[in-house]
Short mmCIF file of C-alpha atoms in Angstrom, two decimals:
data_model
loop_
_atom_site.label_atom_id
_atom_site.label_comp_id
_atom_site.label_asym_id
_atom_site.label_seq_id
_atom_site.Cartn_x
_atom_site.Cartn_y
_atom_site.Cartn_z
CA UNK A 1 0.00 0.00 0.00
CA UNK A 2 2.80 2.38 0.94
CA UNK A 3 4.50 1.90 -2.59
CA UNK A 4 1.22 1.88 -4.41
CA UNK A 5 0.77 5.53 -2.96
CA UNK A 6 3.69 6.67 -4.11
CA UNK A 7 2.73 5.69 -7.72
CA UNK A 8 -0.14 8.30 -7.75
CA UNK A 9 0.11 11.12 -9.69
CA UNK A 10 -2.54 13.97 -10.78
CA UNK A 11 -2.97 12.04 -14.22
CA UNK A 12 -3.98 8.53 -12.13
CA UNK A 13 -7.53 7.74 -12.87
CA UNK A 14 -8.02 4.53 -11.25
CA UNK A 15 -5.91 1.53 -8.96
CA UNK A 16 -6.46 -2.00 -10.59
CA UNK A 17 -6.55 -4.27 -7.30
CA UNK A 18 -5.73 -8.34 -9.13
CA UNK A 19 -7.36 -10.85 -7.03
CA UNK A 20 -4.33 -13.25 -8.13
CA UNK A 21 -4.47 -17.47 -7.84
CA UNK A 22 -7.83 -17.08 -5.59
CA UNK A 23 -6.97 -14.78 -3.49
CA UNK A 24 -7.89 -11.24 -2.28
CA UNK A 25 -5.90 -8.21 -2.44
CA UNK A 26 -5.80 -6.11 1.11
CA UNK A 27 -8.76 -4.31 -0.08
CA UNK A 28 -9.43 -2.36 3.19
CA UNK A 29 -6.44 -0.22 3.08
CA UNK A 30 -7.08 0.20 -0.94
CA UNK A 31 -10.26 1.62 -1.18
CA UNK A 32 -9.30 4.27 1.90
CA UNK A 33 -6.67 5.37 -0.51
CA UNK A 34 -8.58 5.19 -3.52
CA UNK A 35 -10.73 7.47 -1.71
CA UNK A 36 -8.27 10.25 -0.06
CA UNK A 37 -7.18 10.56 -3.67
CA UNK A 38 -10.55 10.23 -5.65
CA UNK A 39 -10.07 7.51 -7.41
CA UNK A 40 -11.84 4.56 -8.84
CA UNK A 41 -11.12 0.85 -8.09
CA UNK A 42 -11.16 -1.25 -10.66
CA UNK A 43 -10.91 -5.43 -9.49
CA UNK A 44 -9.86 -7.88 -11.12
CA UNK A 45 -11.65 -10.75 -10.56
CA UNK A 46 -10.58 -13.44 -12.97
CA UNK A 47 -9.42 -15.82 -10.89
CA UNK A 48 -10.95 -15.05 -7.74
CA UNK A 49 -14.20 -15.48 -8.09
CA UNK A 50 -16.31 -16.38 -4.55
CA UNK A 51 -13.65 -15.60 -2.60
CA UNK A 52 -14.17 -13.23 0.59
CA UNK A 53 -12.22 -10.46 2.13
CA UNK A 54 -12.43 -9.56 5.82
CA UNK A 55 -12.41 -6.36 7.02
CA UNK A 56 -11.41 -5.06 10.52
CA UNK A 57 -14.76 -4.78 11.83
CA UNK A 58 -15.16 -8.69 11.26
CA UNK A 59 -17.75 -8.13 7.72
CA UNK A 60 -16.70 -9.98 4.93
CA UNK A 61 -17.39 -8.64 1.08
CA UNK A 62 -16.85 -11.06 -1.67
CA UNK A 63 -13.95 -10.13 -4.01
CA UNK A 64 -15.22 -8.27 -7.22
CA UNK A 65 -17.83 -6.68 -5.56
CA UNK A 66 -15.79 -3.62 -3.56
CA UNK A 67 -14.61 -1.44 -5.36
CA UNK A 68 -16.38 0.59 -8.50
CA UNK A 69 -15.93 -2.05 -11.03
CA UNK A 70 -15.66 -5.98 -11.17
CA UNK A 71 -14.43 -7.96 -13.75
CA UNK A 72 -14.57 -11.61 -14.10
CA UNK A 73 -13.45 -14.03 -16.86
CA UNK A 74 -15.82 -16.96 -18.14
CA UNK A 75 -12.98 -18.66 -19.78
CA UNK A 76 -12.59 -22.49 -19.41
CA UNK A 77 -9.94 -22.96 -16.96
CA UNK A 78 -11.02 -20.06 -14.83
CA UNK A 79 -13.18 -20.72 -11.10
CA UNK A 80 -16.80 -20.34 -12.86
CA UNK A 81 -15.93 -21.48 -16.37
CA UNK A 82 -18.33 -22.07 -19.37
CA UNK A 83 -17.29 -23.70 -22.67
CA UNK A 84 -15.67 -20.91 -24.37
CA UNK A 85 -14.94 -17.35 -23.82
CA UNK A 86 -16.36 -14.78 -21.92
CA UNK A 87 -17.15 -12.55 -18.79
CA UNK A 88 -18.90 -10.16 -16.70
CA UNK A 89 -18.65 -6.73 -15.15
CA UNK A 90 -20.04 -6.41 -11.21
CA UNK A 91 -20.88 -2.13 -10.17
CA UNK A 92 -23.64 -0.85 -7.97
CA UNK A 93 -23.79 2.16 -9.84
CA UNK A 94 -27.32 1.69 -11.95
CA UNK A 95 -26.36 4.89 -14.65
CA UNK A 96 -22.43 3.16 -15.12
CA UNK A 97 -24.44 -0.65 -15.25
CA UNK A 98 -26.11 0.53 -18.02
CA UNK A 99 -23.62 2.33 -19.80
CA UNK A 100 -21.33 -0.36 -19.66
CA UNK A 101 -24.18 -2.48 -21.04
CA UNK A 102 -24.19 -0.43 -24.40
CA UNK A 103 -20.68 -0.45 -24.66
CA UNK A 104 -20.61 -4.06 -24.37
CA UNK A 105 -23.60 -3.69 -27.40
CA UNK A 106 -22.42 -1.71 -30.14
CA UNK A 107 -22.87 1.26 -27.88
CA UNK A 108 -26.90 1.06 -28.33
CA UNK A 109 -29.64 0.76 -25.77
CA UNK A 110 -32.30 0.40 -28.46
CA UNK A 111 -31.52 -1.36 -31.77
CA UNK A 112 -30.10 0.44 -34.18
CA UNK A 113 -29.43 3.74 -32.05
CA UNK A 114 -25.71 4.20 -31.35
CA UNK A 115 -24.86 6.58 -28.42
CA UNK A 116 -21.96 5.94 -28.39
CA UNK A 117 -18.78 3.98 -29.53
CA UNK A 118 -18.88 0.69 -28.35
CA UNK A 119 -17.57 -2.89 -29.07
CA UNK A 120 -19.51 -6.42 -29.48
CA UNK A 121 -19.07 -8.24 -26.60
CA UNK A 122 -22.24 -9.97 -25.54
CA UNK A 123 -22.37 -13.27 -24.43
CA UNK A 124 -23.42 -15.90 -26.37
CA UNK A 125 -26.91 -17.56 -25.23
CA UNK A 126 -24.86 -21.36 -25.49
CA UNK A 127 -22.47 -19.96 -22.85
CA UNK A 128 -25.07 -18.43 -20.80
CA UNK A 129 -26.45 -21.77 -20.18
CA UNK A 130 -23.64 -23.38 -19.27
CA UNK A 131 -22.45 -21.20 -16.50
CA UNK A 132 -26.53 -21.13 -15.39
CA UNK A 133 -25.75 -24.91 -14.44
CA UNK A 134 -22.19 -24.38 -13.20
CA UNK A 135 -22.92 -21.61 -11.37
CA UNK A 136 -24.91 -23.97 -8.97
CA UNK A 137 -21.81 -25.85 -8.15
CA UNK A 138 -19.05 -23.48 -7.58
CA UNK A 139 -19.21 -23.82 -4.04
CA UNK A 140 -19.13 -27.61 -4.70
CA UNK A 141 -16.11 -26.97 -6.49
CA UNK A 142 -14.65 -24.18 -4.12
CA UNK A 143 -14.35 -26.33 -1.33
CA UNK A 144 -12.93 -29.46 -3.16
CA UNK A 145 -9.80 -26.72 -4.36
CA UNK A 146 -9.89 -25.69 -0.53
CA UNK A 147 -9.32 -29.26 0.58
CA UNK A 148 -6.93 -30.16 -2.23
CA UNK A 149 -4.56 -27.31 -0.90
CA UNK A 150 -4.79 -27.92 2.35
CA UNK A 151 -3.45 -31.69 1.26
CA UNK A 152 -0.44 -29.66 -0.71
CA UNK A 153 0.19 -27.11 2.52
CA UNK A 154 0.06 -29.95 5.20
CA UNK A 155 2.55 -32.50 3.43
CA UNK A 156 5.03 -29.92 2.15
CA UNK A 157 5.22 -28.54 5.54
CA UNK A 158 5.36 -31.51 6.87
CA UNK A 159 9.07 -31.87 4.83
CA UNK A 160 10.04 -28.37 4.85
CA UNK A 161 8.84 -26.81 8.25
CA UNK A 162 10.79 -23.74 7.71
CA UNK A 163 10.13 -22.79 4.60
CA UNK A 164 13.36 -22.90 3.82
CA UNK A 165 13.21 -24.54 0.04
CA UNK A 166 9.63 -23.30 -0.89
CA UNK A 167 6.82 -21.16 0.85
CA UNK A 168 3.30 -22.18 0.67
CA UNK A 169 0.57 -20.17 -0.16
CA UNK A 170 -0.83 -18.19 2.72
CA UNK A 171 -3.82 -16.91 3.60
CA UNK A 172 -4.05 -13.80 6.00
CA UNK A 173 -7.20 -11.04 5.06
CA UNK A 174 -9.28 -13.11 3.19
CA UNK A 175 -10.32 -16.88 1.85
CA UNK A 176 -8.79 -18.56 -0.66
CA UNK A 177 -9.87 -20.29 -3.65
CA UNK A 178 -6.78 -21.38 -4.88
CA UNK A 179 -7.37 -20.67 -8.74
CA UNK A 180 -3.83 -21.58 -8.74
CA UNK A 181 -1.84 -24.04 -6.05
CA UNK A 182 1.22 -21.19 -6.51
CA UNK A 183 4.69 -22.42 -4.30
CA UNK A 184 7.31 -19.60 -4.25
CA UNK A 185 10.59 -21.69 -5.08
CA UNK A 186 13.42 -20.44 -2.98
CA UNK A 187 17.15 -20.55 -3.59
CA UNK A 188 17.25 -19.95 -7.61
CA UNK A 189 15.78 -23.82 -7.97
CA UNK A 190 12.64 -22.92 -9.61
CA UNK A 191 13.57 -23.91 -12.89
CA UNK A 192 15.24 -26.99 -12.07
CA UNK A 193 12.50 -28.25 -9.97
CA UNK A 194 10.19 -27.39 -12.80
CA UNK A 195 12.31 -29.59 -14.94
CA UNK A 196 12.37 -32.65 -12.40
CA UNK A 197 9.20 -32.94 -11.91
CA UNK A 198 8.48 -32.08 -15.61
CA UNK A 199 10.69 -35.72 -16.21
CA UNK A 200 8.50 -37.32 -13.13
CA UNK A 201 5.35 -36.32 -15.64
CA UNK A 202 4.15 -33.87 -13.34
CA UNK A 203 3.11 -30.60 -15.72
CA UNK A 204 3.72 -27.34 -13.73
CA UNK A 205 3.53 -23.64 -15.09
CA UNK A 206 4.99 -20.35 -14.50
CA UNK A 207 2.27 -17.55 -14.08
CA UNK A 208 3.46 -15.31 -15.18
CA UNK A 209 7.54 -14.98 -16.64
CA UNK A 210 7.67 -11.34 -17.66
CA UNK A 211 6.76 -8.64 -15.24
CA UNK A 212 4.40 -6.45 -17.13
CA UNK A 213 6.67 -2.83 -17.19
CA UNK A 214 9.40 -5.45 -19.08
CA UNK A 215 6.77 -6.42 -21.76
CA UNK A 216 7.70 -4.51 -24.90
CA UNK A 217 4.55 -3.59 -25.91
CA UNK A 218 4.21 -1.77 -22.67
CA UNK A 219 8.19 -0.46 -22.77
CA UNK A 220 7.20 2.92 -24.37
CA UNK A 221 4.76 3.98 -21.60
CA UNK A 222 5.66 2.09 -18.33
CA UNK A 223 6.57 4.78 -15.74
CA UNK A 224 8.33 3.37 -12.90
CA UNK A 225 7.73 5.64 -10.48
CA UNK A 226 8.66 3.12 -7.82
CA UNK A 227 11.15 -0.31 -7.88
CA UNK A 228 8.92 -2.78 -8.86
CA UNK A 229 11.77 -5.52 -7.34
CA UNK A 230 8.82 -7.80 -5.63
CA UNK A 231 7.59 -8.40 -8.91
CA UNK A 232 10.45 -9.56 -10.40
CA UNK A 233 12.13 -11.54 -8.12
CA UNK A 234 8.38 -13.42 -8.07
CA UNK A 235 8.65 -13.85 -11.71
CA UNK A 236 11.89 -15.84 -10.87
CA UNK A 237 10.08 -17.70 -7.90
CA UNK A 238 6.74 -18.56 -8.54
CA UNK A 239 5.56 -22.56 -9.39
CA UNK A 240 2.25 -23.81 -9.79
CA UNK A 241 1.32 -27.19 -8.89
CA UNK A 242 -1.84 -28.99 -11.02
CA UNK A 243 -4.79 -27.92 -9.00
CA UNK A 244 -8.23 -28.49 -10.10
CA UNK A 245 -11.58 -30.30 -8.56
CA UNK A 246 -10.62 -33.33 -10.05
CA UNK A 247 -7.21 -34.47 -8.00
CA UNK A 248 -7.00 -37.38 -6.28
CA UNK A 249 -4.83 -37.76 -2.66
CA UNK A 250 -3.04 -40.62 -4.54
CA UNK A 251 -2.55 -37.35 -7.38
CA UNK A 252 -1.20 -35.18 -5.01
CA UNK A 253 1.16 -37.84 -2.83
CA UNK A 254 2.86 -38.49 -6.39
CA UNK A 255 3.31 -35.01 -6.90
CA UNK A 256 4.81 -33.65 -3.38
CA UNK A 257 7.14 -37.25 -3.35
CA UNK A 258 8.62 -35.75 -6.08
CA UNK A 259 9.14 -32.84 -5.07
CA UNK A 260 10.71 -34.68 -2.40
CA UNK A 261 12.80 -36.01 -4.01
CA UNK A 262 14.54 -33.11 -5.79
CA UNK A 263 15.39 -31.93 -2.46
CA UNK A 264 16.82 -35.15 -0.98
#
């Protein structure tokens, strides 16, 4: 939070808060800001979806629902997924609702009337139904993440105590997900753990490699105001195990004996 302020200038419009892996940014301290210096918050709620965030007088909000705007992702792989792509937008503002509804329809409220420039980005009816079944089960599907990382955290601890090879995912202001079962690999080994346990056939992924000021499309206009060093020593740390509602305990014993192994 104290760097973030330090990014804010008189041209700053808006603070995108990422929900990242299933988890909650520290929202509380956010939207204060966000306020003090009139701006909107936009979330990002991708991968987050039906998580909760705790504030300090013991009310919880669900992410994506806080700050001005919400965004979610429909896309296959994501917490509420239907069979192609797509989102949503979340506000509680009625007159920006329904603006953002017209730009998300050519810009029209009735057809054939353009008000304004927008873009086509209506979702299909197929998808709709899809996600109107899912939807019904993504506790059902929360909770079988929930246990499946709680397998992960209790036998990886259970090796490494400390911490002192990888750290867990932790949970302090909020619930988790876990979108993404996301170790932190200590020590300059992530890559060579990815590779052993790529050989074990044990797929892992790196969200995400590049920070985004060091993406060259973004090069010309990235302003770092402030070191942005957490971010790219995570982009050198950062593992994610397979995590989905499908894993087995027989799954996930494979997986942490090999990681295991690498160590021993």
């Amino acid at each position: 939070i104290a760097s973030l302020e330090k990014a804010i200038t008189p041209r700053s419009k808006a603070i995108i808060a990422v929900h990242l892996f299933g988890q909650s940014c520290n929202m509380e301290p956010l939207l204060k800001l966000a306020t003090v210096h009139h701006l909107i918050v936009i979330e990002d709620n991708a991968q987050s979806l039906g998580t909760t965030y705790t504030f300090a007088d013991g009310h919880t909000e669900f992410c994506g629902t806080m700050g001005t705007i919400g965004c979610t992702s429909f896309f296959p792989t994501k917490p509420l997924g239907c069979y192609g792509d797509g989102g949503a937008l979340f506000c509680r503002d009625a007159d920006l609702a329904e603006k953002l509804r017209m730009l998300a329809n050519h810009g029209q409220k009735q057809k054939y009337h353009h008000e304004v420039i927008g873009i086509n980005s209506r979702l299909d009816a197929v998808q709709a139904s899809v996600l109107n079944v899912k939807l019904r089960h993504l506790d059902e599907y929360k909770k079988a993440r929930q246990l499946a990382a709680a397998f992960y955290t209790t036998k990886l601890l259970a090796f490494d105590p400390d911490q002192s090879h990888i750290i867990t995912p932790a949970t302090r202001h909020a619930s988790h997900i876990y979108h993404q079962y996301t170790l932190r690999v200590l020590n300059g080994k992530r890559d060579a753990l990815r590779q052993h346990l790529e050989q074990q056939g044990i797929p892992t992924m790196v969200y995400f490699p590049i920070p985004l000021h060091k993406q060259e499309a973004y090069l010309p206009v990235a302003q770092q105001l402030v070191p942005l060093s957490v971010s790219e020593q995570l982009c050198q740390e950062v593992l994610s195990l397979p995590m989905h509602t499908e894993l087995t305990t027989e799954m996930q014993t494979r997986i942490v004996n090999a990681i295991k192994d690498f160590y021993e």
